[in-house]
Amino acid sequence: MQGGKSTALLQRRHNLLSIGKNVMVMTCSFDDRYGIGKVTSRIGPQCDAALYTAETVFELNDTFAEADELFIDEAQFLSPAQVHQIHKNLSTKEGMRVSCFGLRSDFQGNSFPGAATLLTLADELHEISTLCRCGAKATMNQRIASDGAPIRNGDVIEIGGDSRYRPVCSKCFY
């Protein structure tokens, strides 16, 4: 949360497009914070993105064949099976690089299943960090009520922005 993942994705996309690379961007179909099919940074930049759903099969076909780079935003929502498909079918394609941007854990401190699989299979890991309101490194995501009080229970997936979630350190999380 608020670490700049989407900003980093958009900057890398811009750099690659400027040297003539074919970049495909995907995001989950139910993230509608800034419009469906959009990857948007809090600081303004955005781009259109293809959508993935729970039913999306990631295999080398016409959808992915021309891409030099595939960026997947909100990758924590991929299923473990989809992560395995991406790893086997796309990241091994000659000339294609796949980069996934997402959270490691949910608001209860548990791993997202897709994120755990990504962490296991990734060739490289790049942590994008941010700060807790106390100034310490934020390592957790805290769901909050309208009055700012932490919410500890509820559905794991609830799309929301800064008014619904905040990055916190472990001390402030507990």
mmCIF file of C-alpha atoms in Angstrom:
data_model
loop_
_atom_site.group_PDB
_atom_site.id
_atom_site.type_symbol
_atom_site.label_atom_id
_atom_site.label_comp_id
_atom_site.label_asym_id
_atom_site.label_seq_id
_atom_site.Cartn_x
_atom_site.Cartn_y
_atom_site.Cartn_z
ATOM 1 C CA MET A 1 0.000 0.000 0.000
ATOM 2 C CA GLN A 2 1.224 3.443 -0.976
ATOM 3 C CA GLY A 3 4.690 2.142 -1.777
ATOM 4 C CA GLY A 4 4.731 3.229 -5.413
ATOM 5 C CA LYS A 5 4.234 -0.146 -7.099
ATOM 6 C CA SER A 6 1.983 1.202 -9.841
ATOM 7 C CA THR A 7 4.220 4.256 -10.251
ATOM 8 C CA ALA A 8 7.233 1.965 -10.732
ATOM 9 C CA LEU A 9 5.296 -0.131 -13.263
ATOM 10 C CA LEU A 10 4.276 2.973 -15.222
ATOM 11 C CA GLN A 11 7.822 4.382 -15.197
ATOM 12 C CA ARG A 12 9.316 1.104 -16.433
ATOM 13 C CA ARG A 13 6.615 0.886 -19.112
ATOM 14 C CA HIS A 14 7.423 4.425 -20.269
ATOM 15 C CA ASN A 15 11.158 3.667 -20.436
ATOM 16 C CA LEU A 16 10.610 0.478 -22.432
ATOM 17 C CA LEU A 17 8.165 2.090 -24.852
ATOM 18 C CA SER A 18 10.684 4.882 -25.463
ATOM 19 C CA ILE A 19 13.178 2.326 -26.819
ATOM 20 C CA GLY A 20 10.609 0.576 -28.992
ATOM 21 C CA LYS A 21 9.699 -2.399 -26.807
ATOM 22 C CA ASN A 22 6.233 -3.959 -26.982
ATOM 23 C CA VAL A 23 4.853 -3.796 -23.441
ATOM 24 C CA MET A 24 1.653 -5.495 -22.310
ATOM 25 C CA VAL A 25 0.086 -4.415 -19.013
ATOM 26 C CA MET A 26 -2.549 -6.413 -17.149
ATOM 27 C CA THR A 27 -4.521 -5.825 -13.972
ATOM 28 C CA CYS A 28 -7.273 -7.675 -12.144
ATOM 29 C CA SER A 29 -10.803 -7.258 -13.423
ATOM 30 C CA PHE A 30 -12.352 -6.232 -10.112
ATOM 31 C CA ASP A 31 -10.029 -3.342 -9.221
ATOM 32 C CA ASP A 32 -12.230 -0.395 -10.096
ATOM 33 C CA ARG A 33 -10.646 2.298 -7.894
ATOM 34 C CA TYR A 34 -9.577 4.400 -10.892
ATOM 35 C CA GLY A 35 -11.667 2.770 -13.610
ATOM 36 C CA ILE A 36 -11.751 -0.807 -14.839
ATOM 37 C CA GLY A 37 -8.819 -1.686 -17.064
ATOM 38 C CA LYS A 38 -6.580 1.115 -15.773
ATOM 39 C CA VAL A 39 -3.295 1.083 -13.911
ATOM 40 C CA THR A 40 -3.114 4.406 -12.119
ATOM 41 C CA SER A 41 -0.529 5.975 -9.848
ATOM 42 C CA ARG A 42 -1.649 8.143 -6.942
ATOM 43 C CA ILE A 43 0.578 10.880 -8.367
ATOM 44 C CA GLY A 44 -1.303 10.974 -11.656
ATOM 45 C CA PRO A 45 0.087 8.827 -14.487
ATOM 46 C CA GLN A 46 -2.030 5.970 -15.786
ATOM 47 C CA CYS A 47 -2.279 3.543 -18.680
ATOM 48 C CA ASP A 48 -4.816 1.162 -20.104
ATOM 49 C CA ALA A 49 -4.456 -2.469 -19.126
ATOM 50 C CA ALA A 50 -5.849 -5.782 -20.263
ATOM 51 C CA LEU A 51 -7.858 -7.538 -17.579
ATOM 52 C CA TYR A 52 -7.261 -10.875 -15.960
ATOM 53 C CA THR A 53 -9.922 -12.811 -14.084
ATOM 54 C CA ALA A 54 -9.889 -15.983 -12.020
ATOM 55 C CA GLU A 55 -10.570 -17.823 -15.295
ATOM 56 C CA THR A 56 -7.699 -16.304 -17.298
ATOM 57 C CA VAL A 57 -5.290 -18.918 -18.615
ATOM 58 C CA PHE A 58 -1.765 -17.613 -19.083
ATOM 59 C CA GLU A 59 -0.372 -19.482 -22.059
ATOM 60 C CA LEU A 60 1.603 -18.398 -25.066
ATOM 61 C CA ASN A 61 -1.063 -17.430 -27.584
ATOM 62 C CA ASP A 62 -1.966 -14.423 -29.719
ATOM 63 C CA THR A 63 -2.668 -12.381 -26.594
ATOM 64 C CA PHE A 64 0.923 -12.585 -25.386
ATOM 65 C CA ALA A 65 2.891 -13.556 -28.512
ATOM 66 C CA GLU A 66 4.052 -10.053 -29.477
ATOM 67 C CA ALA A 67 4.961 -8.815 -25.993
ATOM 68 C CA ASP A 68 8.584 -8.175 -25.094
ATOM 69 C CA GLU A 69 7.524 -7.352 -21.539
ATOM 70 C CA LEU A 70 4.457 -8.313 -19.530
ATOM 71 C CA PHE A 71 3.641 -6.261 -16.444
ATOM 72 C CA ILE A 72 0.961 -7.560 -14.078
ATOM 73 C CA ASP A 73 -0.394 -5.094 -11.523
ATOM 74 C CA GLU A 74 -2.295 -6.231 -8.413
ATOM 75 C CA ALA A 75 -0.557 -9.590 -8.820
ATOM 76 C CA GLN A 76 -1.529 -10.694 -5.313
ATOM 77 C CA PHE A 77 -4.912 -11.605 -6.804
ATOM 78 C CA LEU A 78 -3.444 -14.198 -9.189
ATOM 79 C CA SER A 79 -4.133 -17.778 -8.173
ATOM 80 C CA PRO A 80 -1.217 -20.120 -7.491
ATOM 81 C CA ALA A 81 -2.179 -22.029 -10.664
ATOM 82 C CA GLN A 82 -2.016 -18.812 -12.715
ATOM 83 C CA VAL A 83 1.400 -17.984 -11.267
ATOM 84 C CA HIS A 84 2.624 -21.439 -12.308
ATOM 85 C CA GLN A 85 1.188 -20.864 -15.813
ATOM 86 C CA ILE A 86 2.981 -17.522 -16.085
ATOM 87 C CA HIS A 87 6.230 -19.038 -14.858
ATOM 88 C CA LYS A 88 6.093 -22.053 -17.173
ATOM 89 C CA ASN A 89 4.433 -20.644 -20.283
ATOM 90 C CA LEU A 90 5.412 -16.980 -20.459
ATOM 91 C CA SER A 91 8.545 -16.229 -18.471
ATOM 92 C CA THR A 92 10.376 -18.959 -20.368
ATOM 93 C CA LYS A 93 9.511 -17.462 -23.783
ATOM 94 C CA GLU A 94 12.655 -16.283 -25.528
ATOM 95 C CA GLY A 95 12.788 -12.501 -25.386
ATOM 96 C CA MET A 96 9.912 -12.023 -22.918
ATOM 97 C CA ARG A 97 10.309 -10.675 -19.428
ATOM 98 C CA VAL A 98 7.465 -10.862 -16.905
ATOM 99 C CA SER A 99 7.244 -8.489 -13.942
ATOM 100 C CA CYS A 100 4.550 -8.759 -11.291
ATOM 101 C CA PHE A 101 3.639 -5.937 -8.925
ATOM 102 C CA GLY A 102 1.588 -6.619 -5.824
ATOM 103 C CA LEU A 103 1.257 -7.036 -2.095
ATOM 104 C CA ARG A 104 2.684 -9.897 -0.065
ATOM 105 C CA SER A 105 0.008 -10.036 2.609
ATOM 106 C CA ASP A 106 -3.588 -9.132 3.337
ATOM 107 C CA PHE A 107 -4.973 -6.887 6.075
ATOM 108 C CA GLN A 108 -4.946 -9.794 8.553
ATOM 109 C CA GLY A 109 -1.236 -10.435 8.038
ATOM 110 C CA ASN A 110 -1.713 -13.598 5.970
ATOM 111 C CA SER A 111 -0.063 -14.279 2.627
ATOM 112 C CA PHE A 112 -2.138 -13.954 -0.485
ATOM 113 C CA PRO A 113 -1.897 -17.452 -2.051
ATOM 114 C CA GLY A 114 -0.806 -16.047 -5.414
ATOM 115 C CA ALA A 115 1.762 -13.772 -3.787
ATOM 116 C CA ALA A 116 3.250 -16.666 -1.833
ATOM 117 C CA THR A 117 3.637 -18.629 -5.062
ATOM 118 C CA LEU A 118 5.175 -15.616 -6.810
ATOM 119 C CA LEU A 119 7.716 -15.252 -4.019
ATOM 120 C CA THR A 120 8.603 -18.927 -4.372
ATOM 121 C CA LEU A 121 9.017 -18.939 -8.164
ATOM 122 C CA ALA A 122 10.422 -15.462 -8.831
ATOM 123 C CA ASP A 123 13.825 -15.218 -10.483
ATOM 124 C CA GLU A 124 14.302 -11.781 -8.906
ATOM 125 C CA LEU A 125 12.632 -9.900 -6.065
ATOM 126 C CA HIS A 126 12.563 -6.121 -5.744
ATOM 127 C CA GLU A 127 10.917 -4.778 -2.637
ATOM 128 C CA ILE A 128 9.251 -1.396 -2.952
ATOM 129 C CA SER A 129 8.879 -0.040 0.537
ATOM 130 C CA THR A 130 7.104 2.829 2.221
ATOM 131 C CA LEU A 131 6.839 4.224 5.715
ATOM 132 C CA CYS A 132 4.386 3.748 8.536
ATOM 133 C CA ARG A 133 2.885 6.899 9.993
ATOM 134 C CA CYS A 134 5.261 6.427 12.980
ATOM 135 C CA GLY A 135 8.240 6.660 10.613
ATOM 136 C CA ALA A 136 9.273 2.988 10.703
ATOM 137 C CA LYS A 137 9.363 0.804 7.605
ATOM 138 C CA ALA A 138 5.833 -0.325 6.753
ATOM 139 C CA THR A 139 5.630 -4.083 6.269
ATOM 140 C CA MET A 140 1.900 -4.671 6.795
ATOM 141 C CA ASN A 141 -1.403 -3.422 5.352
ATOM 142 C CA GLN A 142 -4.058 -2.312 7.786
ATOM 143 C CA ARG A 143 -7.728 -2.017 6.869
ATOM 144 C CA ILE A 144 -9.306 0.946 8.600
ATOM 145 C CA ALA A 145 -12.784 2.206 9.410
ATOM 146 C CA SER A 146 -13.880 5.730 8.492
ATOM 147 C CA ASP A 147 -12.677 6.933 11.910
ATOM 148 C CA GLY A 148 -9.223 5.404 11.344
ATOM 149 C CA ALA A 149 -9.717 2.483 13.737
ATOM 150 C CA PRO A 150 -8.155 -0.814 12.596
ATOM 151 C CA ILE A 151 -10.487 -3.478 11.221
ATOM 152 C CA ARG A 152 -9.327 -7.003 12.013
ATOM 153 C CA ASN A 153 -12.083 -9.168 10.468
ATOM 154 C CA GLY A 154 -13.954 -9.369 7.199
ATOM 155 C CA ASP A 155 -13.592 -10.544 3.634
ATOM 156 C CA VAL A 156 -9.969 -10.862 2.600
ATOM 157 C CA ILE A 157 -10.548 -9.111 -0.705
ATOM 158 C CA GLU A 158 -12.145 -5.703 -0.435
ATOM 159 C CA ILE A 159 -10.961 -3.184 -2.983
ATOM 160 C CA GLY A 160 -10.161 0.178 -1.478
ATOM 161 C CA GLY A 161 -7.680 2.997 -1.536
ATOM 162 C CA ASP A 162 -6.103 5.298 1.007
ATOM 163 C CA SER A 163 -9.369 5.854 2.873
ATOM 164 C CA ARG A 164 -9.721 2.089 3.462
ATOM 165 C CA TYR A 165 -6.143 0.877 3.957
ATOM 166 C CA ARG A 166 -2.884 2.228 5.316
ATOM 167 C CA PRO A 167 0.664 0.891 5.373
ATOM 168 C CA VAL A 168 1.934 0.191 8.892
ATOM 169 C CA CYS A 169 4.939 -1.310 10.666
ATOM 170 C CA SER A 170 4.549 -4.505 12.692
ATOM 171 C CA LYS A 171 4.338 -2.581 15.971
ATOM 172 C CA CYS A 172 1.486 -0.356 14.749
ATOM 173 C CA PHE A 173 -0.219 -3.345 13.112
ATOM 174 C CA TYR A 174 -0.593 -5.139 16.447
#
